Amino acid sequence: MSHSVNTISKQESVISAGRSAQQIKAEIEATFGFIPPFFEPAEHAPQVLENLWQHTLTAYVYNPLPALFKEKLSAYLSRFCGIPYCMICHSCTLRPLGLAAQQVLALLEAPPPSPEELEAHLRRLSAQTYPLLDWSTLTPLMEESLLQAAIFIALDSEQSEHCRSALQDFLGAANYKHLVAFIAYVKTCHTWMEFHPEVAYEADQRVQDNLSALLADEPNLADFFRNYRERVKQERQSRAEQLAELARQQWREKMLRQQVERERMMTKIAQRIRRSLNLEEILRTAVCEVQQFLQADRVFIYRFEPDWSGEVTVESVVPEFLSIEGTKVTDSFFIQPGNRKLYQQGRIQAIDDVRAANLSPCHLELLTRLQVRANLVVPIVQGEQLWGLLVANSCIDARQWQPIELDLLKQLSTQLAIAIQQSELHQQVQTELIERQRSEEKIREQAALLDITTDAVWVLNLNNQILFWNQGAEQLYGWQKAEAFTMSARHLLAPNSSPQLEDIQKVVFETGKWQGELRQLTKDGKEILVESRWTAVFGENQLKSILVVNTDITQKKQLEKQLLHAQRLESLGTLAGGIAHDLNNILTPILAIAQLLQMKLTDADASTLEFLKMQETNTKRGAALINQILAFARGSEGQRQVLQLQNLISEVKQVTAGTFPKSIGVHTHIDPDLHPISADPTQLHQVLMNLCVNARDAMPTGGSLSISAENLFIDESYAHVHLDAKVGPYVLTSVVDTGMGISPEAIDKIFDPFFTTKELGKGTGLGLSTVNSIIRSHGGFLNVYSEVGQGTQFKVYLPAIQGVEAQSAADLEQPLGHGELVLVVDDEALIREVTKTSLETSGYKVLTASDGIDAVAVFAEHKDKVDIVLMDMMMPNMTGSAAMQILRKMNPLVKIVALSGLPSSEKVREVMNMGATEFLAKPYTAQELLKTMHVVLQKNRSPETPDLN
């Protein structure tokens, strides 16, 4: 029975006990709009009618499968019913559901899916990795595959287990149950109609409304309805043959799988046997593995002696049976060469039952004494030599040894013979190695002496190939021994080295030695200077090789240059002091006269007095400038004193503005309530000037130099990340340029003494090292942030002196979260963890990601729950900018706080234009972080929403 009614109520029918047929028919008519003839045979049996109707309601009317799908499946399955009622009624129902007559005929004429076609449909369904939840998402191709799979399980219950499993994965448990219930209902309808062939489809309302139109559109439908029984019969015969062939193929595949599995097991056993080179371990592994494989009561290995007696070397036996390991046995059979030859040629003896075998009395007596009922003997042959026997026993019951077992054990005995041979060869090699090790021990002791020295020691042949390379050479040049042995000495000489290799060799050939300085290259391309000593090595009165001993003097030469440079600086400081003294002598009377004239010329006009005042002011500025130059040139430490850093910054700005190129703009920004610090003004002046000069050198074509100072309170979270920091008030001074930036490779070395990226003669490599030393001596610390092509930012943290006014309670107030979910994205694990801890302590929930790719994956999983994303801009694999754009596409409303250690105005504008909600500069305190979070959460919040903080 089938019909599709869109207006059917989903509430269950109320079934009254003992309803009459008229009451039930009234409900049927109310549901369908007519009473299908399908129910007529049950009208005189109300209980049968009630059962049939309730089955129709639950399995068909209320079944959530799509209406068109149900009708297609019903129409097709009805082909196999002997009565045409169901097929014609279902076909007619398809027309109002939108299926054309030609499509109905194509559906009915299609043969059931073959096994190959079914596999293609199942592969299509399995491509969906999650169960179907929404029928509206079902594509036409997926619906066709689902229909074919449903037809298959309805027609082939015995062969459909694999198909059923695939359908259950695709539909989910609930939908699969609905499908199975519907198929069962359709089959019940067929059975009902075959018992009542008198029911006429012509009386069905659906047929009356649609059949004529279907036949008019597709006349071939009438032929199909008349002849479908014969067509289905032929299909059934063809399908039976297909299923029979499928069953045979499955049996062959099963046998093949069993054989492959046994061979795989045997291969694993062989691998485990050959894993060791110890003979005892090899033999014991073999008997244990074979016993487990055969499930035999006893397996042992019998090894022949030179006189062809033998001994049970190892065995694996079930505990309740006799152990024969260590038993010596002499079998007269093997004394005869002809008998041995049979086993040498691979003979296998397989006795299913020793009692039924034609054995000699003495042989039978021996086997009985050893508790042997079934016996399997496989020879172990090395080349043409019979080494021993692999024997398996069944101790109580007779056993029929299978041919595949014999073949596999024969293969295993070959592998066992190879493993035994390898073990014996290994023992021979070990003996030889012990002797060789003794002779080489002295050579290694001598070579160790060469490795102790820090000098690079290597030996060349006459073709300049390296023959020896000590540890000192590895440390100096970076190449390991294996690499060095493939190299020529030419690889070590710098391109501009003088003398060249040929010149050195010529001297060695003529005099037997050479000594001098050489410029050479290390593995990473670094140029070094060595003091080199070359000595000829003779053998049998002929030159065989050249011994080279090199001492690295690169740092020594650099120190010499730095010393000369320091001496020049000292001379320059002395000269600057003398010049400053003379200039002060010149300026003193000028300043005094200007002041005297103002006192005496009281009645002078305003213009004259203004000129005199201007002269006095400029003279004072000149004197101040001279004093600054003098203090800087002397470099004296002076005494620590309480000072306001803004005064020192103003002096530095005055010097830089007057001496730096006009293409560099100098800007300052100082907190008006800046805390005082305890410091040596001369040393801090040197720090700021050094940083400003470096910034100037990084901007050869001009740019912007910014000096700022502000108060900062470092909390426990910040101090945990930065080991040099301590909890308390600091004064933070930032020197920021827009120059060429520092590469990641160089930034870790900039504070090393003598490290410089400037050209030879333009830098000592001591500037930043000195800056770092001065800041640390003041109890502070230094951070640098840089990006190539974007600029550099140095941050100097100096502790404020004790007694400084504490921050107000309002400033220290930290707004708390209320369970908002935050995604923290940063490639520094420590920063992620500290930030996560700070947020969770303050009432937020936190997810973390280690880079942009990880952030996208985490956000995709929780995108409807994440309130804020903290995104670092500089990360490996995927930058923060790229990740931010992807997150914006996934959720245009997501709030993102961009993080960066280089907060230039250009950088801030860039990330804000890309969609960031806020920008937070690194390093940040917990207070700064929480305030930023609070600000972001307040954005786009309606005015009626109360602020819980």
PDB file of N, CA and C in Angstrom, residues 44 91 162 261 281 356 369 441 654 700 731 815 822 841 873 890 907:
ATOM      1  N   HIS A  44     -14.461  -7.061   6.472  1.00  0.00           N
ATOM      2  CA  HIS A  44     -15.317  -7.941   7.284  1.00  0.00           C
ATOM      3  C   HIS A  44     -14.592  -8.478   8.510  1.00  0.00           C
ATOM      4  N   SER A  91       3.046   3.658  -9.497  1.00  0.00           N
ATOM      5  CA  SER A  91       3.439   4.385 -10.703  1.00  0.00           C
ATOM      6  C   SER A  91       2.552   5.602 -10.897  1.00  0.00           C
ATOM      7  N   HIS A 162      27.134  -6.373   3.705  1.00  0.00           N
ATOM      8  CA  HIS A 162      28.051  -5.244   3.472  1.00  0.00           C
ATOM      9  C   HIS A 162      27.275  -3.986   3.080  1.00  0.00           C
ATOM     10  N   GLU A 261      47.166 -14.939   4.338  1.00  0.00           N
ATOM     11  CA  GLU A 261      47.335 -14.722   5.776  1.00  0.00           C
ATOM     12  C   GLU A 261      48.359 -15.697   6.353  1.00  0.00           C
ATOM     13  N   GLU A 281      69.089 -18.218  20.495  1.00  0.00           N
ATOM     14  CA  GLU A 281      67.870 -17.412  20.387  1.00  0.00           C
ATOM     15  C   GLU A 281      67.124 -17.714  19.087  1.00  0.00           C
ATOM     16  N   ALA A 356      48.896 -46.372  12.468  1.00  0.00           N
ATOM     17  CA  ALA A 356      48.391 -46.878  11.193  1.00  0.00           C
ATOM     18  C   ALA A 356      49.466 -46.884  10.115  1.00  0.00           C
ATOM     19  N   ARG A 369      57.423 -44.244  22.968  1.00  0.00           N
ATOM     20  CA  ARG A 369      58.100 -43.846  24.209  1.00  0.00           C
ATOM     21  C   ARG A 369      58.216 -42.323  24.321  1.00  0.00           C
ATOM     22  N   GLU A 441      93.265  -0.558  18.525  1.00  0.00           N
ATOM     23  CA  GLU A 441      93.156   0.190  19.777  1.00  0.00           C
ATOM     24  C   GLU A 441      94.314   1.171  19.931  1.00  0.00           C
ATOM     25  N   GLN A 654      68.127  67.474  21.321  1.00  0.00           N
ATOM     26  CA  GLN A 654      68.799  68.685  20.844  1.00  0.00           C
ATOM     27  C   GLN A 654      70.043  68.327  20.036  1.00  0.00           C
ATOM     28  N   PRO A 700      69.708  55.337   5.924  1.00  0.00           N
ATOM     29  CA  PRO A 700      70.594  56.137   5.070  1.00  0.00           C
ATOM     30  C   PRO A 700      69.840  57.062   4.129  1.00  0.00           C
ATOM     31  N   VAL A 731      60.329  52.748  34.531  1.00  0.00           N
ATOM     32  CA  VAL A 731      60.233  53.774  33.497  1.00  0.00           C
ATOM     33  C   VAL A 731      60.679  53.130  32.191  1.00  0.00           C
ATOM     34  N   PRO A 815      39.570  44.879  34.785  1.00  0.00           N
ATOM     35  CA  PRO A 815      38.210  44.396  34.459  1.00  0.00           C
ATOM     36  C   PRO A 815      38.221  42.893  34.234  1.00  0.00           C
ATOM     37  N   VAL A 822      38.026  32.868  24.557  1.00  0.00           N
ATOM     38  CA  VAL A 822      39.096  33.598  23.862  1.00  0.00           C
ATOM     39  C   VAL A 822      40.012  32.582  23.182  1.00  0.00           C
ATOM     40  N   THR A 841      42.433  33.219  34.951  1.00  0.00           N
ATOM     41  CA  THR A 841      42.359  33.744  36.316  1.00  0.00           C
ATOM     42  C   THR A 841      41.363  34.887  36.412  1.00  0.00           C
ATOM     43  N   MET A 873      50.965  38.721  14.940  1.00  0.00           N
ATOM     44  CA  MET A 873      51.082  39.029  13.523  1.00  0.00           C
ATOM     45  C   MET A 873      52.253  38.330  12.844  1.00  0.00           C
ATOM     46  N   MET A 890      35.291  33.240   7.559  1.00  0.00           N
ATOM     47  CA  MET A 890      34.500  32.235   8.268  1.00  0.00           C
ATOM     48  C   MET A 890      33.434  32.884   9.156  1.00  0.00           C
ATOM     49  N   LYS A 907      52.259  49.969  10.974  1.00  0.00           N
ATOM     50  CA  LYS A 907      51.828  48.605  11.291  1.00  0.00           C
ATOM     51  C   LYS A 907      50.424  48.599  11.881  1.00  0.00           C
TER      52      LYS A 907
END
